[in-house]
Amino acid sequence: MLKEILAISGRPGLYRLVKYGKNIIIIENISDKKRGTAYSRDKVISLGDISMYTESGDKPLGEILEIIKTKYDAKPLDAAKYKEPEALQTFFHEIVPNYDVDRVYNTDIKKLISWYNILINSGITDFLPKEEEKTEEAKEEKEDKKTEE
């Protein structure tokens, strides 16, 4: 589900991928459902491709969002509670105890809280890929490796 949700640098909010075009993608704002376009010059990233640093490697954003959803019963977070750096770090330490303190910035945690609230308020609560998608991706990776050899 997160593969089709996009963050676009310089634009607030999150967007759903509607359709690809030549040097353009059609997007829909998750909050107000307004459609627009993003161009090849825009920095667009899928939430499914984002991960956060931990001491033992990277943790996918979907797993982190799932932990927050479970801990807070799929209810939006009060962003006002997390304005102070100490509150942000305490919150994230509860979610991901082994996060890399030097590489995960307070702005990253604020963005995570903001994205979580946008997704929950829009009714999007499937943060982890379905098992079918995982097995299809694994098959594709195996086929790609065979063709490379």
Coordinates of N, CA, C and O in Angstrom, one line a residue:
M1 N 0.8 -1.2 0.0 CA 0.0 0.0 0.0 C 0.9 1.3 0.0 O 0.6 2.2 -0.7
L2 N 2.0 1.2 0.7 CA 2.8 2.4 0.8 C 3.6 2.7 -0.5 O 4.0 3.8 -0.7
K3 N 3.7 1.7 -1.4 CA 4.4 1.9 -2.6 C 3.7 3.0 -3.5 O 4.4 3.7 -4.3
E4 N 2.4 3.1 -3.4 CA 1.7 4.1 -4.2 C 1.4 5.4 -3.5 O 0.8 6.3 -4.1
I5 N 1.9 5.6 -2.3 CA 1.8 6.8 -1.6 C 3.1 7.6 -1.7 O 4.2 7.0 -1.5
L6 N 3.1 8.8 -2.2 CA 4.3 9.6 -2.5 C 4.5 10.8 -1.6 O 3.5 11.4 -1.2
A7 N 5.7 11.1 -1.4 CA 6.1 12.4 -0.7 C 6.9 13.1 -1.8 O 7.7 12.6 -2.5
I8 N 6.5 14.4 -2.0 CA 7.2 15.2 -3.0 C 7.9 16.4 -2.3 O 7.2 17.2 -1.6
S9 N 9.2 16.5 -2.5 CA 10.0 17.5 -1.9 C 9.4 18.9 -2.3 O 9.2 19.2 -3.5
G10 N 9.3 19.8 -1.3 CA 8.8 21.1 -1.6 C 7.3 21.3 -1.5 O 6.8 22.4 -1.7
R11 N 6.6 20.1 -1.4 CA 5.1 20.2 -1.3 C 4.7 19.6 0.0 O 5.1 18.5 0.4
P12 N 3.7 20.2 0.7 CA 3.2 19.6 1.9 C 2.3 18.5 1.7 O 1.7 18.3 0.6
G13 N 2.2 17.6 2.6 CA 1.3 16.5 2.5 C 1.8 15.3 1.8 O 3.0 15.2 1.4
L14 N 0.9 14.3 1.6 CA 1.2 13.1 0.9 C 0.3 12.9 -0.3 O -0.8 13.5 -0.3
Y15 N 0.7 12.2 -1.3 CA 0.0 12.1 -2.6 C -0.1 10.6 -3.0 O 0.8 9.8 -2.7
R16 N -1.2 10.3 -3.6 CA -1.4 8.9 -4.2 C -1.1 9.0 -5.7 O -1.5 9.9 -6.4
L17 N -0.3 8.0 -6.1 CA 0.0 7.9 -7.5 C -1.3 7.5 -8.3 O -1.9 6.4 -7.9
V18 N -1.7 8.2 -9.3 CA -2.8 7.9 -10.1 C -2.4 7.2 -11.4 O -2.9 6.2 -11.7
K19 N -1.5 7.9 -12.1 CA -1.1 7.4 -13.4 C 0.3 8.0 -13.8 O 0.6 9.1 -13.5
Y20 N 1.0 7.2 -14.5 CA 2.3 7.7 -15.1 C 2.0 8.2 -16.5 O 1.2 7.7 -17.2
G21 N 2.8 9.2 -16.9 CA 2.7 9.8 -18.2 C 4.2 10.0 -18.7 O 5.1 9.5 -18.0
K22 N 4.4 10.6 -19.8 CA 5.7 10.9 -20.3 C 6.3 12.1 -19.6 O 5.8 13.2 -19.7
N23 N 7.3 11.9 -18.8 CA 7.9 12.9 -18.0 C 7.0 13.6 -17.0 O 7.2 14.7 -16.6
I24 N 5.9 12.9 -16.6 CA 4.9 13.5 -15.7 C 4.2 12.3 -15.0 O 4.1 11.2 -15.5
I25 N 3.8 12.6 -13.7 CA 2.9 11.7 -13.1 C 1.7 12.4 -12.6 O 1.8 13.6 -12.2
I26 N 0.6 11.8 -12.6 CA -0.7 12.4 -12.1 C -0.8 11.9 -10.7 O -0.7 10.7 -10.4
I27 N -1.0 12.8 -9.8 CA -1.1 12.5 -8.4 C -2.4 13.1 -7.8 O -3.0 13.9 -8.4
E28 N -2.8 12.5 -6.6 CA -3.9 13.0 -5.9 C -3.6 13.2 -4.5 O -3.0 12.3 -3.9
N29 N -3.9 14.4 -4.0 CA -3.6 14.7 -2.6 C -4.4 13.8 -1.7 O -5.6 13.7 -1.9
I30 N -3.8 13.1 -0.8 CA -4.5 12.2 0.1 C -5.6 12.9 1.0 O -6.7 12.4 1.2
S31 N -5.3 14.1 1.4 CA -6.2 14.8 2.4 C -7.4 15.4 1.7 O -8.5 15.1 2.1
D32 N -7.2 16.1 0.6 CA -8.3 16.8 0.0 C -8.8 16.2 -1.4 O -9.7 16.8 -2.0
K33 N -8.1 15.2 -1.8 CA -8.5 14.5 -3.1 C -8.3 15.3 -4.3 O -8.8 15.0 -5.4
K34 N -7.6 16.4 -4.2 CA -7.4 17.2 -5.4 C -6.3 16.6 -6.3 O -5.3 16.2 -5.7
R35 N -6.5 16.6 -7.6 CA -5.5 16.0 -8.5 C -4.5 17.1 -9.0 O -4.9 18.2 -9.1
G36 N -3.4 16.6 -9.3 CA -2.4 17.5 -9.8 C -1.3 16.7 -10.6 O -1.5 15.5 -10.9
T37 N -0.2 17.4 -10.9 CA 0.9 16.7 -11.6 C 2.2 16.9 -10.9 O 2.4 17.9 -10.2
A38 N 3.1 16.0 -11.1 CA 4.4 16.1 -10.7 C 5.3 15.8 -11.9 O 5.0 15.0 -12.7
Y39 N 6.3 16.6 -12.0 CA 7.2 16.5 -13.2 C 8.5 15.8 -12.9 O 8.8 15.5 -11.8
S40 N 9.2 15.5 -13.9 CA 10.5 14.7 -13.8 C 11.5 15.5 -13.0 O 12.4 14.9 -12.4
R41 N 11.4 16.8 -12.9 CA 12.3 17.6 -12.1 C 12.0 17.6 -10.6 O 12.8 18.0 -9.8
D42 N 10.8 17.2 -10.3 CA 10.4 17.1 -8.9 C 11.0 15.9 -8.2 O 11.2 14.8 -8.8
K43 N 11.4 16.0 -6.9 CA 12.0 14.9 -6.2 C 10.8 14.2 -5.5 O 10.2 14.7 -4.6
V44 N 10.5 13.0 -6.1 CA 9.3 12.2 -5.7 C 9.9 10.9 -5.1 O 10.7 10.3 -5.7
I45 N 9.3 10.5 -4.0 CA 9.8 9.2 -3.4 C 8.5 8.5 -2.8 O 7.7 9.1 -2.2
S46 N 8.5 7.2 -3.0 CA 7.5 6.4 -2.5 C 7.7 6.1 -1.0 O 8.9 5.9 -0.6
L47 N 6.7 6.1 -0.2 CA 6.9 5.8 1.2 C 7.3 4.4 1.4 O 8.0 4.1 2.4
G48 N 7.0 3.5 0.5 CA 7.5 2.1 0.6 C 9.0 2.0 0.4 O 9.5 1.0 0.8
D49 N 9.6 3.0 -0.1 CA 11.1 3.0 -0.4 C 11.9 3.6 0.8 O 13.1 3.7 0.7
I50 N 11.2 4.2 1.7 CA 11.8 4.9 2.8 C 12.1 4.0 4.0 O 11.3 3.2 4.3
S51 N 13.3 4.2 4.6 CA 13.6 3.4 5.8 C 14.3 4.4 6.8 O 14.8 5.5 6.4
M52 N 14.4 4.0 8.0 CA 15.1 4.8 9.0 C 16.2 4.1 9.6 O 16.2 2.8 9.7
Y53 N 17.3 4.8 10.0 CA 18.5 4.2 10.5 C 18.3 3.6 11.9 O 17.7 4.2 12.8
T54 N 18.8 2.4 12.1 CA 18.9 1.8 13.4 C 20.4 1.3 13.6 O 21.2 1.3 12.7
E55 N 20.7 0.9 14.8 CA 22.0 0.4 15.1 C 22.4 -0.9 14.3 O 23.5 -1.2 14.1
S56 N 21.3 -1.6 14.0 CA 21.5 -2.9 13.3 C 21.1 -2.9 11.8 O 20.8 -3.9 11.3
G57 N 21.1 -1.7 11.2 CA 20.7 -1.6 9.8 C 19.6 -0.6 9.6 O 19.4 0.3 10.5
D58 N 18.8 -0.8 8.6 CA 17.7 0.1 8.3 C 16.4 -0.6 8.6 O 16.2 -1.8 8.4
K59 N 15.4 0.2 9.1 CA 14.1 -0.4 9.4 C 13.1 0.3 8.4 O 13.0 1.5 8.4
P60 N 12.3 -0.5 7.6 CA 11.4 0.1 6.7 C 10.3 1.0 7.4 O 9.9 0.7 8.5
L61 N 9.9 2.0 6.7 CA 9.0 3.0 7.2 C 7.6 2.3 7.5 O 7.0 2.6 8.6
G62 N 7.2 1.3 6.7 CA 6.0 0.6 6.9 C 6.0 -0.1 8.3 O 4.9 -0.1 9.0
E63 N 7.1 -0.7 8.7 CA 7.2 -1.4 10.0 C 7.0 -0.4 11.1 O 6.4 -0.7 12.1
I64 N 7.7 0.7 11.0 CA 7.6 1.8 12.0 C 6.2 2.3 12.2 O 5.7 2.4 13.3
L65 N 5.5 2.6 11.0 CA 4.2 3.1 11.1 C 3.2 2.0 11.7 O 2.3 2.3 12.4
E66 N 3.5 0.7 11.4 CA 2.7 -0.3 12.0 C 2.8 -0.4 13.5 O 1.9 -0.6 14.2
I67 N 4.1 -0.2 14.0 CA 4.3 -0.2 15.4 C 3.5 1.0 16.1 O 2.9 0.8 17.1
I68 N 3.6 2.2 15.4 CA 2.9 3.3 16.0 C 1.4 3.0 16.0 O 0.7 3.3 17.0
K69 N 0.9 2.5 14.9 CA -0.6 2.2 14.8 C -1.0 1.2 15.9 O -2.0 1.4 16.6
T70 N -0.2 0.2 16.2 CA -0.5 -0.8 17.2 C -0.5 -0.1 18.6 O -1.4 -0.3 19.4
K71 N 0.6 0.7 18.8 CA 0.8 1.3 20.1 C -0.3 2.3 20.5 O -0.8 2.4 21.6
Y72 N -0.8 3.0 19.5 CA -1.8 4.1 19.7 C -3.1 3.8 19.1 O -3.9 4.7 18.9
D73 N -3.4 2.5 18.9 CA -4.7 2.0 18.5 C -5.3 2.7 17.3 O -6.5 3.0 17.2
A74 N -4.4 2.9 16.3 CA -4.8 3.5 15.0 C -5.5 4.9 15.2 O -6.3 5.2 14.4
K75 N -5.1 5.6 16.2 CA -5.6 6.9 16.4 C -4.5 8.0 16.1 O -3.3 7.7 16.2
P76 N -4.9 9.2 15.6 CA -3.9 10.2 15.3 C -3.1 10.6 16.5 O -3.7 10.6 17.6
L77 N -1.9 11.0 16.3 CA -1.1 11.5 17.4 C -1.3 13.0 17.6 O -1.6 13.7 16.6
D78 N -1.1 13.5 18.8 CA -1.2 14.9 19.1 C 0.2 15.5 18.8 O 1.1 15.4 19.7
A79 N 0.3 16.1 17.7 CA 1.6 16.6 17.3 C 2.1 17.7 18.2 O 3.3 17.9 18.3
A80 N 1.2 18.4 18.9 CA 1.6 19.5 19.8 C 2.4 19.0 21.0 O 3.3 19.7 21.6
K81 N 2.2 17.7 21.3 CA 3.0 17.1 22.4 C 4.4 16.9 22.1 O 5.3 16.7 23.0
Y82 N 4.8 16.9 20.8 CA 6.1 16.5 20.4 C 6.8 17.7 19.7 O 7.5 17.6 18.7
K83 N 6.7 18.9 20.3 CA 7.4 20.0 19.8 C 8.8 20.1 20.3 O 9.7 20.6 19.7
E84 N 9.1 19.7 21.5 CA 10.4 19.7 22.1 C 11.3 18.6 21.7 O 10.8 17.4 21.5
P85 N 12.6 18.8 21.5 CA 13.5 17.7 21.0 C 13.5 16.5 21.9 O 13.5 15.4 21.4
E86 N 13.4 16.7 23.2 CA 13.4 15.6 24.2 C 12.2 14.7 24.0 O 12.3 13.5 24.1
A87 N 11.0 15.4 23.8 CA 9.8 14.6 23.6 C 9.8 13.8 22.3 O 9.4 12.7 22.3
L88 N 10.4 14.4 21.3 CA 10.5 13.7 20.0 C 11.4 12.4 20.2 O 11.0 11.3 19.7
Q89 N 12.5 12.6 20.8 CA 13.4 11.5 21.0 C 12.9 10.4 21.9 O 13.1 9.2 21.6
T90 N 12.2 10.8 22.9 CA 11.6 9.9 23.8 C 10.5 9.1 23.1 O 10.4 7.8 23.2
F91 N 9.7 9.8 22.3 CA 8.6 9.1 21.5 C 9.3 8.1 20.6 O 8.8 6.9 20.5
F92 N 10.3 8.5 19.8 CA 10.8 7.6 18.8 C 11.6 6.4 19.5 O 11.6 5.3 19.0
H93 N 12.2 6.7 20.6 CA 12.9 5.6 21.3 C 11.9 4.6 21.8 O 12.3 3.4 21.8
E94 N 10.7 4.9 22.2 CA 9.7 4.0 22.5 C 9.2 3.1 21.3 O 8.9 2.0 21.5
I95 N 9.2 3.7 20.2 CA 8.8 3.0 19.0 C 9.9 2.2 18.4 O 9.7 1.0 18.1
V96 N 11.1 2.7 18.3 CA 12.3 2.0 17.7 C 13.4 2.2 18.7 O 14.2 3.1 18.6
P97 N 13.5 1.3 19.7 CA 14.5 1.5 20.8 C 16.0 1.5 20.3 O 16.8 2.2 20.9
N98 N 16.3 0.9 19.2 CA 17.7 0.8 18.8 C 17.9 1.8 17.6 O 18.8 1.5 16.8
Y99 N 17.2 2.9 17.5 CA 17.4 3.8 16.4 C 18.8 4.5 16.5 O 19.3 4.7 17.6
D100 N 19.3 4.9 15.4 CA 20.6 5.5 15.4 C 20.4 7.0 15.7 O 20.0 7.8 14.9
V101 N 20.8 7.4 16.9 CA 20.6 8.7 17.4 C 21.3 9.8 16.6 O 20.8 10.9 16.4
D102 N 22.5 9.4 16.0 CA 23.3 10.4 15.3 C 22.7 10.6 13.8 O 23.0 11.6 13.2
R103 N 22.0 9.6 13.3 CA 21.5 9.7 11.9 C 20.1 10.0 11.7 O 19.6 10.3 10.6
V104 N 19.3 9.8 12.8 CA 17.8 10.1 12.7 C 17.6 11.5 13.4 O 17.8 11.6 14.6
Y105 N 17.3 12.5 12.6 CA 17.1 13.8 13.2 C 15.7 14.1 13.7 O 14.8 13.4 13.3
N106 N 15.6 15.1 14.5 CA 14.3 15.5 15.0 C 13.3 15.9 13.9 O 12.1 15.6 14.0
T107 N 13.8 16.5 12.8 CA 12.9 16.8 11.7 C 12.4 15.5 11.0 O 11.3 15.5 10.5
D108 N 13.2 14.4 11.0 CA 12.7 13.2 10.5 C 11.6 12.6 11.3 O 10.6 12.1 10.8
I109 N 11.7 12.7 12.6 CA 10.7 12.2 13.5 C 9.4 13.1 13.4 O 8.3 12.5 13.4
K110 N 9.6 14.4 13.3 CA 8.4 15.3 13.1 C 7.7 14.9 11.8 O 6.4 14.8 11.7
K111 N 8.4 14.6 10.7 CA 7.8 14.2 9.5 C 7.1 12.9 9.6 O 6.0 12.7 9.0
L112 N 7.7 12.0 10.3 CA 7.1 10.7 10.5 C 5.7 10.9 11.2 O 4.7 10.3 10.8
I113 N 5.7 11.7 12.3 CA 4.4 11.9 13.0 C 3.4 12.6 12.1 O 2.2 12.2 12.0
S114 N 3.8 13.5 11.3 CA 2.9 14.2 10.3 C 2.4 13.2 9.3 O 1.2 13.2 9.0
W115 N 3.2 12.4 8.7 CA 2.8 11.4 7.7 C 1.8 10.4 8.4 O 0.8 10.0 7.7
Y116 N 2.1 10.0 9.6 CA 1.3 9.0 10.2 C -0.1 9.6 10.4 O -1.1 9.0 10.1
N117 N -0.2 10.9 10.9 CA -1.5 11.5 11.1 C -2.2 11.7 9.8 O -3.5 11.4 9.7
I118 N -1.5 12.1 8.7 CA -2.2 12.2 7.4 C -2.8 10.9 6.9 O -3.9 10.8 6.5
L119 N -2.0 9.8 7.1 CA -2.4 8.5 6.6 C -3.6 8.0 7.4 O -4.6 7.5 6.9
I120 N -3.6 8.1 8.8 CA -4.6 7.7 9.6 C -5.9 8.5 9.4 O -7.0 7.9 9.3
N121 N -5.8 9.8 9.3 CA -6.9 10.6 9.0 C -7.6 10.4 7.7 O -8.8 10.7 7.5
S122 N -6.8 9.8 6.7 CA -7.3 9.5 5.4 C -7.9 8.1 5.3 O -8.3 7.7 4.3
G123 N -7.8 7.4 6.4 CA -8.3 6.0 6.4 C -7.3 5.0 5.9 O -7.7 3.8 5.6
I124 N -6.1 5.3 5.7 CA -5.1 4.4 5.2 C -4.4 3.8 6.4 O -3.7 4.5 7.2
T125 N -4.6 2.5 6.6 CA -4.0 1.8 7.8 C -3.2 0.6 7.4 O -2.7 -0.1 8.3
D126 N -3.1 0.3 6.1 CA -2.3 -0.9 5.7 C -0.9 -0.4 5.4 O -0.6 0.2 4.3
F127 N 0.0 -0.6 6.4 CA 1.4 -0.1 6.2 C 2.4 -1.1 5.7 O 3.4 -0.8 5.2
L128 N 2.0 -2.4 6.0 CA 3.0 -3.4 5.6 C 2.5 -4.0 4.3 O 1.3 -4.2 4.0
P129 N 3.4 -4.4 3.4 CA 3.0 -5.1 2.1 C 2.4 -6.4 2.4 O 2.7 -7.1 3.3
K130 N 1.4 -6.7 1.5 CA 0.7 -8.0 1.7 C 1.7 -9.1 1.3 O 2.6 -8.9 0.6
E131 N 1.4 -10.3 1.8 CA 2.3 -11.5 1.6 C 2.4 -11.8 0.1 O 3.4 -12.2 -0.4
E132 N 1.3 -11.6 -0.7 CA 1.3 -11.9 -2.1 C 2.3 -11.0 -2.8 O 3.1 -11.4 -3.6
E133 N 2.3 -9.7 -2.4 CA 3.3 -8.8 -3.0 C 4.7 -9.1 -2.7 O 5.6 -9.0 -3.5
K134 N 5.0 -9.6 -1.4 CA 6.3 -9.9 -1.0 C 6.8 -11.1 -1.9 O 7.9 -11.1 -2.3
T135 N 6.0 -12.1 -2.1 CA 6.4 -13.3 -2.8 C 6.6 -13.0 -4.3 O 7.5 -13.5 -4.9
E136 N 5.8 -12.1 -4.8 CA 6.0 -11.7 -6.2 C 7.3 -11.0 -6.4 O 8.0 -11.2 -7.4
E137 N 7.6 -10.1 -5.5 CA 8.8 -9.3 -5.5 C 10.0 -10.3 -5.4 O 11.0 -10.1 -6.1
A138 N 9.9 -11.2 -4.5 CA 11.0 -12.2 -4.4 C 11.2 -13.0 -5.6 O 12.4 -13.3 -6.0
K139 N 10.1 -13.4 -6.3 CA 10.2 -14.1 -7.5 C 10.9 -13.3 -8.6 O 11.7 -13.8 -9.4
E140 N 10.5 -12.0 -8.7 CA 11.1 -11.1 -9.7 C 12.6 -10.9 -9.4 O 13.4 -10.9 -10.4
E141 N 13.0 -10.8 -8.2 CA 14.4 -10.6 -7.8 C 15.2 -11.9 -8.2 O 16.3 -11.8 -8.8
K142 N 14.6 -13.1 -8.0 CA 15.3 -14.3 -8.4 C 15.5 -14.4 -9.9 O 16.5 -14.8 -10.4
E143 N 14.4 -14.0 -10.6 CA 14.5 -14.0 -12.1 C 15.5 -13.1 -12.6 O 16.2 -13.3 -13.6
D144 N 15.6 -11.9 -12.0 CA 16.6 -10.9 -12.4 C 18.0 -11.4 -12.2 O 18.9 -11.2 -13.0
K145 N 18.2 -12.1 -11.0 CA 19.5 -12.6 -10.8 C 19.9 -13.7 -11.8 O 21.1 -13.8 -12.2
K146 N 18.9 -14.5 -12.2 CA 19.2 -15.5 -13.1 C 19.6 -14.9 -14.5 O 20.5 -15.4 -15.2
T147 N 18.9 -13.9 -14.9 CA 19.2 -13.3 -16.2 C 20.6 -12.6 -16.2 O 21.2 -12.5 -17.2
E148 N 21.0 -12.1 -15.0 CA 22.3 -11.4 -14.9 C 23.4 -12.4 -15.0 O 24.5 -12.1 -15.5
E149 N 23.2 -13.6 -14.6 CA 24.2 -14.7 -14.6 C 24.3 -15.2 -16.0 O 25.1 -15.3 -16.8

